[in-house]
Tab-separated table of C-alpha atoms and ligand atoms in Angstrom:
chain	number	residue	atom	x	y	z
A	1	MET	CA	0.000	0.000	0.000
A	2	ASN	CA	1.452	3.376	-1.011
A	3	LYS	CA	0.687	5.898	1.685
A	4	ALA	CA	2.585	8.830	0.200
A	5	ASN	CA	-0.402	9.859	-1.853
A	6	SER	CA	-2.976	10.438	0.833
A	7	LEU	CA	-3.784	13.631	2.667
A	8	VAL	CA	-6.224	14.147	5.523
A	9	ILE	CA	-7.753	17.614	5.719
A	10	VAL	CA	-9.286	18.621	9.039
A	11	GLY	CA	-10.674	21.742	10.642
A	12	ALA	CA	-8.403	22.916	13.451
A	13	GLN	CA	-10.754	25.380	15.196
A	14	TRP	CA	-14.552	25.194	15.685
A	15	GLY	CA	-15.429	24.327	12.087
A	16	ASP	CA	-16.205	26.783	9.269
A	17	GLU	CA	-12.485	27.316	8.651
A	18	GLY	CA	-12.928	27.296	4.892
A	19	LYS	CA	-12.142	23.607	4.411
A	20	GLY	CA	-14.510	23.420	1.423
A	21	LYS	CA	-12.443	25.898	-0.555
A	22	VAL	CA	-9.125	24.224	0.386
A	23	ILE	CA	-10.441	20.746	-0.405
A	24	ASP	CA	-11.909	21.946	-3.685
A	25	TYR	CA	-8.516	23.424	-4.612
A	26	LEU	CA	-6.586	20.258	-3.746
A	27	ALA	CA	-9.241	17.957	-5.218
A	28	ALA	CA	-8.202	19.154	-8.697
A	29	ASN	CA	-5.268	16.731	-8.286
A	30	ALA	CA	-7.080	13.991	-6.363
A	31	ASP	CA	-8.342	10.671	-7.661
A	32	VAL	CA	-10.659	10.176	-4.688
A	33	VAL	CA	-12.161	12.469	-2.046
A	34	ALA	CA	-13.672	10.651	0.932
A	35	ARG	CA	-15.639	12.008	3.862
A	36	PHE	CA	-15.309	9.985	7.054
A	37	GLN	CA	-17.531	11.562	9.743
A	38	GLY	CA	-20.414	13.938	10.371
A	39	GLY	CA	-23.450	14.436	8.201
A	40	ASP	CA	-25.435	17.305	6.747
A	41	ASN	CA	-24.544	19.483	9.732
A	42	ALA	CA	-21.505	20.342	7.605
A	43	GLY	CA	-21.836	23.101	5.071
A	44	HIS	CA	-19.093	23.571	2.536
A	45	THR	CA	-19.272	26.569	0.252
A	46	VAL	CA	-17.268	26.218	-2.934
A	47	VAL	CA	-16.949	29.190	-5.270
A	48	TYR	CA	-15.991	28.481	-8.858
A	49	GLY	CA	-16.149	31.603	-11.030
A	50	ALA	CA	-19.751	32.800	-10.919
A	51	ASN	CA	-20.898	29.486	-9.438
A	52	ILE	CA	-21.460	29.035	-5.729
A	53	PHE	CA	-22.065	25.476	-4.531
A	54	LYS	CA	-23.268	24.769	-1.011
A	55	LEU	CA	-22.574	21.139	-0.168
A	56	HIS	CA	-23.669	19.335	2.983
A	57	HIS	CA	-22.906	15.623	2.555
A	58	ILE	CA	-21.179	15.488	-0.772
A	59	PRO	CA	-17.395	15.935	-0.885
A	60	SER	CA	-16.100	18.923	-2.822
A	61	GLY	CA	-14.402	16.515	-5.263
A	62	ILE	CA	-17.798	16.074	-6.959
A	63	LEU	CA	-17.058	19.162	-9.060
A	64	TYR	CA	-14.285	17.244	-10.867
A	65	PRO	CA	-15.888	14.639	-13.161
A	66	GLU	CA	-12.966	12.196	-12.997
A	67	CYS	CA	-12.711	12.275	-9.218
A	68	ILE	CA	-14.413	9.562	-7.147
A	69	SER	CA	-16.435	10.891	-4.191
A	70	ILE	CA	-17.088	8.712	-1.173
A	71	LEU	CA	-19.379	9.023	1.827
A	72	GLY	CA	-17.582	6.808	4.338
A	73	ASN	CA	-18.898	4.437	6.988
A	74	GLY	CA	-18.194	6.965	9.765
A	75	MET	CA	-20.809	9.336	8.379
A	76	VAL	CA	-24.483	9.737	9.199
A	77	VAL	CA	-26.487	10.381	6.051
A	78	ASN	CA	-29.914	11.979	5.686
A	79	PRO	CA	-31.233	10.254	2.536
A	80	LEU	CA	-33.736	13.011	1.738
A	81	VAL	CA	-31.198	15.825	2.024
A	82	LEU	CA	-28.670	13.830	0.026
A	83	VAL	CA	-31.168	13.349	-2.811
A	84	ASP	CA	-31.857	17.114	-2.828
A	85	GLU	CA	-28.120	17.767	-3.098
A	86	LEU	CA	-27.811	15.325	-6.011
A	87	VAL	CA	-30.752	16.906	-7.826
A	88	GLU	CA	-29.325	20.404	-7.343
A	89	LEU	CA	-25.898	19.399	-8.662
A	90	GLU	CA	-27.339	17.562	-11.646
A	91	LYS	CA	-29.582	20.531	-12.479
A	92	ARG	CA	-26.419	22.586	-12.776
A	93	GLY	CA	-24.721	20.072	-15.055
A	94	ILE	CA	-22.490	18.380	-12.452
A	95	SER	CA	-22.254	14.612	-12.884
A	96	THR	CA	-22.903	12.563	-9.751
A	97	GLY	CA	-22.068	9.228	-11.391
A	98	ASN	CA	-18.824	8.916	-9.413
A	99	LEU	CA	-20.381	9.169	-5.959
A	100	TRP	CA	-20.457	6.121	-3.684
A	101	ILE	CA	-22.031	5.658	-0.246
A	102	SER	CA	-20.641	3.194	2.276
A	103	SER	CA	-23.157	0.428	2.975
A	104	LYS	CA	-22.210	0.861	6.647
A	105	ALA	CA	-22.956	4.596	6.917
A	106	HIS	CA	-25.841	5.228	9.319
A	107	LEU	CA	-29.050	6.980	8.319
A	108	ILE	CA	-30.466	10.126	9.857
A	109	MET	CA	-34.203	9.555	10.051
A	110	ALA	CA	-37.075	12.002	10.558
A	111	TYR	CA	-37.349	10.945	14.206
A	112	HIS	CA	-33.683	11.878	14.795
A	113	GLN	CA	-34.407	15.434	13.764
A	114	ALA	CA	-37.482	15.432	16.026
A	115	TYR	CA	-35.342	14.285	18.989
A	116	ASP	CA	-32.591	16.806	18.227
A	117	GLN	CA	-34.980	19.739	18.150
A	118	ALA	CA	-36.951	18.536	21.197
A	119	ASN	CA	-33.731	17.940	23.201
A	120	GLU	CA	-32.594	21.471	22.519
A	121	GLU	CA	-35.958	22.868	23.579
A	122	LEU	CA	-35.948	20.822	26.779
A	123	LEU	CA	-32.410	21.975	27.601
A	124	GLY	CA	-33.549	25.596	27.311
A	125	GLU	CA	-30.753	27.978	28.171
A	126	ASN	CA	-28.371	25.020	28.565
A	127	LYS	CA	-28.876	23.996	24.932
A	128	ILE	CA	-25.901	22.919	22.798
A	129	GLY	CA	-26.910	25.076	19.845
A	130	THR	CA	-26.967	22.140	17.413
A	131	THR	CA	-27.755	22.487	13.731
A	132	GLY	CA	-31.033	20.631	14.405
A	133	ARG	CA	-30.170	18.080	11.708
A	134	GLY	CA	-30.507	15.024	13.957
A	135	ILE	CA	-26.776	14.316	14.109
A	136	GLY	CA	-26.494	13.499	17.838
A	137	PRO	CA	-29.550	11.196	17.948
A	138	ALA	CA	-28.391	9.334	14.802
A	139	TYR	CA	-24.945	8.660	16.320
A	140	ALA	CA	-26.627	7.749	19.628
A	141	ASP	CA	-28.790	5.157	17.857
A	142	LYS	CA	-25.682	3.797	16.123
A	143	ALA	CA	-24.021	3.317	19.526
A	144	LEU	CA	-27.232	1.856	20.952
A	145	ARG	CA	-27.233	-0.601	18.030
A	146	ARG	CA	-30.654	0.382	16.763
A	147	GLY	CA	-29.713	2.459	13.727
A	148	LEU	CA	-30.602	1.940	10.078
A	149	ARG	CA	-27.689	1.841	7.647
A	150	ALA	CA	-27.268	2.727	4.001
A	151	ILE	CA	-27.409	-0.969	3.084
A	152	ASP	CA	-31.040	-0.915	4.244
A	153	LEU	CA	-31.829	1.554	1.451
A	154	THR	CA	-30.992	-1.002	-1.216
A	155	ASP	CA	-34.183	-3.029	-0.818
A	156	ILE	CA	-37.458	-1.439	0.244
A	157	ASN	CA	-38.573	-4.683	1.924
A	158	LEU	CA	-35.370	-4.757	3.945
A	159	PHE	CA	-35.910	-1.098	4.826
A	160	ARG	CA	-39.468	-1.817	5.976
A	161	SER	CA	-38.417	-4.854	7.953
A	162	ARG	CA	-35.556	-3.026	9.743
A	163	LEU	CA	-37.764	-0.027	10.443
A	164	SER	CA	-40.606	-2.182	11.768
A	165	LYS	CA	-38.253	-3.551	14.452
A	166	ILE	CA	-37.062	-0.114	15.541
A	167	LEU	CA	-40.099	2.105	15.154
A	168	PRO	CA	-42.197	0.854	18.108
A	169	LEU	CA	-39.382	1.768	20.513
A	170	GLN	CA	-38.787	5.136	18.802
A	171	ASN	CA	-42.513	5.917	18.920
A	172	HIS	CA	-42.680	4.915	22.572
A	173	LEU	CA	-39.834	7.304	23.423
A	174	LEU	CA	-41.170	10.089	21.237
A	175	ARG	CA	-44.651	9.870	22.750
A	176	GLU	CA	-43.804	9.201	26.385
A	177	ALA	CA	-40.739	11.378	26.824
A	178	TYR	CA	-41.174	14.072	24.210
A	179	GLY	CA	-44.962	14.423	23.730
A	180	HIS	CA	-44.494	13.825	19.990
A	181	SER	CA	-47.219	12.049	18.009
A	182	GLY	CA	-44.779	9.478	16.560
A	183	TYR	CA	-44.644	7.945	13.077
A	184	GLU	CA	-46.696	5.373	11.190
A	185	LEU	CA	-44.672	2.575	9.543
A	186	ASN	CA	-46.312	2.577	6.106
A	187	GLN	CA	-46.254	6.349	5.819
A	188	LEU	CA	-42.601	6.466	6.774
A	189	VAL	CA	-41.704	3.746	4.252
A	190	GLU	CA	-43.511	5.644	1.477
A	191	TYR	CA	-41.822	8.864	2.562
A	192	TYR	CA	-38.411	7.254	2.077
A	193	ARG	CA	-39.229	5.064	-0.961
A	194	PRO	CA	-38.056	7.582	-3.631
A	195	ALA	CA	-34.772	8.136	-1.753
A	196	CYS	CA	-34.235	4.363	-1.466
A	197	GLU	CA	-34.707	4.024	-5.222
A	198	ARG	CA	-32.449	6.965	-6.039
A	199	LEU	CA	-29.613	6.090	-3.670
A	200	SER	CA	-29.657	2.294	-3.875
A	201	PRO	CA	-27.270	2.025	-6.889
A	202	MET	CA	-24.700	4.186	-5.078
A	203	VAL	CA	-24.454	2.004	-1.967
A	204	THR	CA	-21.416	-0.250	-1.843
A	205	ASP	CA	-18.444	-1.320	0.287
A	206	THR	CA	-16.449	1.862	-0.201
A	207	SER	CA	-13.519	0.494	1.811
A	208	ILE	CA	-12.756	-1.808	-1.141
A	209	ILE	CA	-12.653	1.123	-3.575
A	210	LEU	CA	-10.324	3.032	-1.260
A	211	ALA	CA	-8.012	0.070	-0.676
A	212	GLU	CA	-7.758	-0.557	-4.434
A	213	LYS	CA	-6.962	3.087	-5.136
A	214	MET	CA	-4.354	3.112	-2.336
A	215	ALA	CA	-2.738	0.006	-3.786
A	216	GLY	CA	-2.640	1.713	-7.185
A	217	ALA	CA	-0.820	4.730	-5.637
A	218	LYS	CA	-3.750	6.999	-6.467
A	219	LYS	CA	-4.142	10.340	-4.715
A	220	ILE	CA	-6.708	10.219	-1.930
A	221	LEU	CA	-8.006	13.175	0.041
A	222	PHE	CA	-9.843	12.522	3.286
A	223	GLU	CA	-12.244	15.384	3.911
A	224	GLY	CA	-12.942	16.190	7.554
A	225	ALA	CA	-16.016	18.129	8.611
A	226	GLN	CA	-16.473	20.452	11.627
A	227	GLY	CA	-13.239	21.025	13.592
A	228	ALA	CA	-10.926	19.899	16.398
A	229	LEU	CA	-12.802	21.767	19.129
A	230	LEU	CA	-16.083	20.148	18.108
A	231	ASP	CA	-14.595	16.641	18.438
A	232	ILE	CA	-16.669	14.383	20.699
A	233	ASP	CA	-13.596	13.480	22.823
A	234	HIS	CA	-11.191	16.386	22.465
A	235	GLY	CA	-13.557	19.295	21.878
A	236	THR	CA	-15.231	21.672	24.316
A	237	TYR	CA	-17.596	18.954	25.598
A	238	PRO	CA	-20.608	19.071	25.851
A	239	PHE	CA	-20.613	21.886	23.277
A	240	VAL	CA	-19.370	19.586	20.532
A	241	THR	CA	-20.727	17.545	17.670
A	242	SER	CA	-21.271	13.788	18.045
A	243	SER	CA	-18.463	12.417	15.895
A	244	SER	CA	-14.704	12.165	16.017
A	245	THR	CA	-13.480	15.063	13.904
A	246	VAL	CA	-9.740	14.500	14.284
A	247	ALA	CA	-7.445	13.070	11.610
A	248	ALA	CA	-7.178	9.584	13.111
A	249	ALA	CA	-10.912	9.114	12.466
A	250	ALA	CA	-10.202	9.157	8.718
A	251	GLY	CA	-8.994	5.545	9.055
A	252	SER	CA	-11.856	4.065	11.055
A	253	GLY	CA	-14.420	6.251	9.301
A	254	SER	CA	-13.438	5.031	5.861
A	255	GLY	CA	-12.416	1.437	6.548
A	256	LEU	CA	-8.629	1.759	6.285
A	257	GLY	CA	-5.765	1.344	8.735
A	258	PRO	CA	-3.745	4.217	10.208
A	259	GLN	CA	-0.780	3.602	7.883
A	260	SER	CA	-3.024	4.801	5.032
A	261	LEU	CA	-2.971	8.330	6.376
A	262	ALA	CA	0.153	10.230	5.339
A	263	GLY	CA	0.004	14.035	5.510
A	264	VAL	CA	-2.423	15.850	7.794
A	265	LEU	CA	-3.384	19.381	6.792
A	266	GLY	CA	-5.105	21.490	9.449
A	267	VAL	CA	-7.225	24.342	8.142
A	268	LEU	CA	-7.490	27.482	10.284
A	269	LYS	CA	-8.991	30.869	9.657
A	270	ALA	CA	-6.700	33.870	10.161
A	271	TYR	CA	-9.075	34.726	13.025
A	272	THR	CA	-11.563	32.532	14.936
A	273	THR	CA	-15.311	31.912	14.670
A	274	ARG	CA	-17.766	29.651	16.389
A	275	VAL	CA	-21.483	28.901	15.992
A	276	GLY	CA	-23.630	27.516	18.771
A	277	GLU	CA	-23.050	27.781	22.477
A	278	GLY	CA	-19.925	27.154	24.571
A	279	PRO	CA	-16.755	28.929	25.699
A	280	PHE	CA	-14.629	30.937	23.251
A	281	PRO	CA	-11.727	32.699	25.039
A	282	SER	CA	-10.666	35.048	22.215
A	283	GLU	CA	-14.234	36.068	21.308
A	284	GLU	CA	-14.581	39.750	20.397
A	285	LYS	CA	-18.107	40.829	21.262
A	286	GLY	CA	-17.777	44.515	20.320
A	287	GLU	CA	-17.257	46.479	17.157
A	288	LYS	CA	-14.133	44.542	16.058
A	289	GLY	CA	-16.082	41.281	16.193
A	290	ASP	CA	-18.885	42.832	14.101
A	291	GLN	CA	-16.295	44.052	11.623
A	292	LEU	CA	-14.827	40.546	11.248
A	293	ARG	CA	-18.339	39.109	10.812
A	294	GLU	CA	-19.287	41.585	8.101
A	295	GLN	CA	-15.964	41.544	6.256
A	296	GLY	CA	-15.729	37.773	6.465
A	297	SER	CA	-19.471	37.130	5.723
A	298	GLU	CA	-19.574	35.000	8.835
A	299	TYR	CA	-23.062	33.484	8.615
A	300	GLY	CA	-23.623	29.707	8.800
A	301	THR	CA	-23.911	27.761	5.529
A	302	THR	CA	-26.267	25.207	7.070
A	303	THR	CA	-28.345	27.325	9.468
A	304	GLY	CA	-27.678	30.937	8.391
A	305	ARG	CA	-26.867	31.795	12.023
A	306	PRO	CA	-24.460	34.723	12.588
A	307	ARG	CA	-21.121	33.292	13.718
A	308	ARG	CA	-19.429	34.495	16.896
A	309	CYS	CA	-16.117	36.117	15.908
A	310	GLY	CA	-12.787	36.689	17.635
A	311	TRP	CA	-9.033	36.699	17.280
A	312	PHE	CA	-6.703	33.897	16.185
A	313	ASP	CA	-5.902	31.671	19.140
A	314	ALA	CA	-2.434	30.087	19.056
A	315	VAL	CA	-3.259	27.952	22.125
A	316	ILE	CA	-5.946	26.280	20.028
A	317	ALA	CA	-3.615	25.942	17.024
A	318	ARG	CA	-0.996	24.161	19.170
A	319	TYR	CA	-3.664	21.903	20.692
A	320	ALA	CA	-5.173	21.065	17.308
A	321	SER	CA	-1.704	20.252	16.023
A	322	ARG	CA	-1.120	17.813	18.887
A	323	ILE	CA	-4.415	15.936	18.721
A	324	ASN	CA	-4.392	15.694	14.926
A	325	GLY	CA	-0.670	15.218	14.287
A	326	LEU	CA	-0.712	18.106	11.809
A	327	THR	CA	2.059	18.073	9.227
A	328	ALA	CA	1.005	21.386	7.657
A	329	MET	CA	-1.478	24.228	8.074
A	330	ALA	CA	-3.654	26.159	5.646
A	331	ILE	CA	-4.585	29.692	6.727
A	332	THR	CA	-7.778	30.986	5.154
A	333	LYS	CA	-9.426	34.408	4.900
A	334	LEU	CA	-6.208	36.335	5.473
A	335	ASP	CA	-7.682	39.061	3.224
A	336	VAL	CA	-10.453	39.681	5.797
A	337	LEU	CA	-7.864	41.168	8.181
A	338	SER	CA	-6.802	43.890	5.688
A	339	GLY	CA	-7.564	47.365	6.985
A	340	LEU	CA	-7.253	46.588	10.701
A	341	GLU	CA	-4.824	48.910	12.447
A	342	THR	CA	-3.682	46.185	14.837
A	343	ILE	CA	-4.396	42.464	15.074
A	344	ASN	CA	-4.562	40.521	18.327
A	345	MET	CA	-3.431	36.932	18.701
A	346	ALA	CA	-4.071	34.869	21.840
A	347	VAL	CA	-0.721	33.287	22.724
A	348	ALA	CA	-1.564	31.954	26.209
A	349	TYR	CA	-4.381	32.023	28.780
A	350	GLU	CA	-4.506	33.598	32.199
A	351	CYS	CA	-6.307	31.202	34.512
A	352	GLN	CA	-6.675	31.657	38.281
A	353	GLY	CA	-3.518	33.748	38.479
A	354	LYS	CA	-1.475	31.377	36.317
A	355	THR	CA	-0.382	31.720	32.706
A	356	ILE	CA	-1.092	28.528	30.785
A	357	LYS	CA	-0.113	27.544	27.262
A	358	ASP	CA	-1.949	24.222	27.002
A	359	PHE	CA	-5.637	24.107	26.123
A	360	PRO	CA	-7.580	23.116	29.286
A	361	SER	CA	-9.056	19.629	29.192
A	362	ASP	CA	-12.359	20.547	30.822
A	363	ILE	CA	-14.924	23.193	30.125
A	364	THR	CA	-14.947	24.641	33.658
A	365	GLY	CA	-11.239	25.347	33.374
A	366	LEU	CA	-11.703	26.882	29.943
A	367	GLN	CA	-14.518	29.119	31.146
A	368	GLN	CA	-12.118	30.678	33.652
A	369	CYS	CA	-9.488	31.478	31.014
A	370	LYS	CA	-8.794	34.968	29.756
A	371	PRO	CA	-6.666	35.353	26.631
A	372	VAL	CA	-3.170	36.811	26.793
A	373	TYR	CA	-2.798	38.787	23.589
A	374	GLU	CA	0.216	39.653	21.519
A	375	VAL	CA	-0.569	42.637	19.305
A	376	PHE	CA	0.599	42.687	15.697
A	377	PRO	CA	0.631	45.603	13.270
A	378	GLY	CA	-2.081	45.426	10.604
A	379	TRP	CA	-1.816	46.226	6.889
A	380	ASP	CA	-3.941	48.357	4.619
A	381	GLU	CA	-3.329	46.757	1.250
A	382	ASP	CA	-5.973	44.682	-0.506
A	383	ILE	CA	-4.201	41.314	-0.710
A	384	SER	CA	-6.949	39.404	-2.508
A	385	HIS	CA	-5.058	39.370	-5.836
A	386	ILE	CA	-1.636	38.385	-4.438
A	387	SER	CA	-0.356	35.052	-5.681
A	388	SER	CA	2.949	34.531	-3.872
A	389	ILE	CA	4.001	34.695	-0.233
A	390	SER	CA	6.895	37.030	-1.035
A	391	ASN	CA	4.474	39.666	-2.382
A	392	LEU	CA	2.366	39.810	0.797
A	393	PRO	CA	2.752	42.980	2.908
A	394	GLY	CA	5.530	42.728	5.517
A	395	ALA	CA	3.017	42.881	8.387
A	396	ALA	CA	1.035	39.962	6.942
A	397	LYS	CA	4.222	37.893	6.591
A	398	LEU	CA	5.153	38.687	10.187
A	399	TYR	CA	1.700	37.603	11.367
A	400	LEU	CA	1.923	34.296	9.463
A	401	GLU	CA	5.427	33.597	10.745
A	402	ALA	CA	4.194	34.125	14.329
A	403	ILE	CA	1.386	31.593	13.742
A	404	GLU	CA	3.873	29.046	12.388
A	405	GLU	CA	6.218	29.548	15.289
A	406	MET	CA	3.530	29.294	17.946
A	407	ALA	CA	1.789	26.283	16.437
A	408	GLY	CA	5.075	24.586	15.535
A	409	VAL	CA	3.689	23.612	12.111
A	410	PRO	CA	4.524	25.080	8.681
A	411	ILE	CA	1.902	27.040	6.761
A	412	GLU	CA	1.787	25.566	3.259
A	413	LEU	CA	-1.343	27.194	1.861
A	414	ILE	CA	-2.830	30.667	2.266
A	415	SER	CA	-6.249	31.675	1.010
A	416	VAL	CA	-6.825	35.350	0.189
A	417	GLY	CA	-10.347	35.127	-1.229
A	418	PRO	CA	-13.140	32.654	-1.948
A	419	ASP	CA	-12.214	31.824	-5.547
A	420	ARG	CA	-9.930	28.934	-6.525
A	421	SER	CA	-7.546	31.437	-8.095
A	422	GLN	CA	-7.101	33.277	-4.777
A	423	THR	CA	-4.891	30.577	-3.288
A	424	ILE	CA	-1.173	30.720	-2.500
A	425	VAL	CA	0.773	27.470	-2.118
A	426	LYS	CA	4.209	27.535	-0.515
A	427	PRO	CA	6.832	26.499	-3.078
A	428	ASP	CA	8.679	23.191	-2.492
A	429	SER	CA	6.176	22.092	0.176
A	430	LEU	CA	4.207	18.860	0.549
A	431	LEU	CA	1.174	20.639	-0.866
A	432	ALA	CA	3.173	22.050	-3.782
A	433	ARG	CA	4.137	18.449	-4.611
A	434	TRP	CA	0.477	17.382	-4.271
A	435	CYS	CA	-0.491	20.052	-6.796
A	436	VAL	CA	1.882	18.681	-9.430
A	437	VAL	CA	-0.181	16.798	-11.989
A	438	GLY	CA	0.450	13.062	-12.253
B	4	IMP	P1	-24.619	19.189	15.714
B	4	IMP	O1	-23.413	18.685	14.998
B	4	IMP	O2	-25.730	19.638	14.794
B	4	IMP	O3	-25.101	18.220	16.766
B	4	IMP	O4	-24.199	20.510	16.528
B	4	IMP	C1	-23.303	20.464	17.626
B	4	IMP	C2	-22.388	21.675	17.616
B	4	IMP	O5	-21.521	21.606	16.499
B	4	IMP	C3	-23.120	23.021	17.494
B	4	IMP	O6	-22.407	23.999	18.219
B	4	IMP	C4	-23.037	23.315	16.015
B	4	IMP	O7	-23.145	24.702	15.743
B	4	IMP	C5	-21.652	22.784	15.709
B	4	IMP	N1	-21.477	22.386	14.304
B	4	IMP	C6	-21.915	21.278	13.703
B	4	IMP	N2	-21.540	21.256	12.425
B	4	IMP	C7	-20.824	22.352	12.206
B	4	IMP	C8	-20.124	22.864	11.071
B	4	IMP	O8	-20.084	22.281	9.987
B	4	IMP	N3	-19.495	24.053	11.257
B	4	IMP	C9	-19.472	24.696	12.453
B	4	IMP	N4	-20.104	24.250	13.535
B	4	IMP	C10	-20.770	23.083	13.424
């Protein structure tokens, strides 16, 4: 197995780092792009000329007709949303013939969304701030061994039979604990029938495809969703998503061993954002935060919610590097910082009279942390047309060098705008080699 040709791309903050754009850029040279966790809570915006694509399940590689796209076994898939995505892409002339769904991926069902929304309501002011897409309940049912899987979509009788075993318990819970009216078996089967028919030919053992491509030294991108601080184990629990978002999950979530994962690229914004509830030490609640939100168009792709904005946090970057084993970083939206007189960067936290440089392992500790800022000079120039690192303003170069030094990981890609053309790759780097055709 040749591992030199694989690259895992993960978010290294709280998601929304601009992974879609980076993956789309690198997918031009990929033979396969595989997602390995999460579901339609993810929202990747890919801008290609005048075209804007908003993808939720489907890997960004779909925009390249030769590239194989895979929804791995670690994902939870909403069949109805996936069909809508396919229809939308096809309407715009994008072929979906190279998309495959792991037979082992779990399904997000209507009752999962009902639970998700009801849970949030019941939690009231302690809510997680989920996307309401049913992600947590679908992963919970997987762990409770009462989930439906993509293989069940391939035969409507199988689907009915599996559902008939699960539905009485789901209805009992929905009615008794949540005051929901529940679902009727036949109606639910008919509701899902068109999706079963549409998706059935795409369901297969995707691990075999991946292993064959690995053996043939093909280039494989593993596309992470969300980010390190939303990881179910390592994130700001309980304000996290319900899957493992770190690089190691690319193996188990796609059916390959750890030796299949070579480079790990962490994507970080040049500042920080977060949606949903939970602590955020470098959050900027005043005018500067509003400025970042407006200049960076920081509104959720999936929910449209305004994102909370703040400064780049090097404590988080170091932590994300450790738990992912980052070999390189991509810094996105550097152009959004143009025009700021000064730029803050959190380099440590002040916590109960102590200065700490490691990200706290529990939320109570994190809530007590105040950021220690280093202040960098800003730059006025519009950098959105710059195509090499050497042409960036001196202050921008200084800022990037400080990030590299504090995270201990090289920056190999810089994004200065949403379009594919607004991407700078460091010469002679791992990513520069990835971008060489062949
Ligand atoms: P869930 O994944 O819908 O259960 O939401 C749990 C937490 O993860 C919430 O704070 C969401 O806002 C956040 N979240 C889930 N998916 C994304 C994403 O793609 N980008 C950013 N935040 C996300």
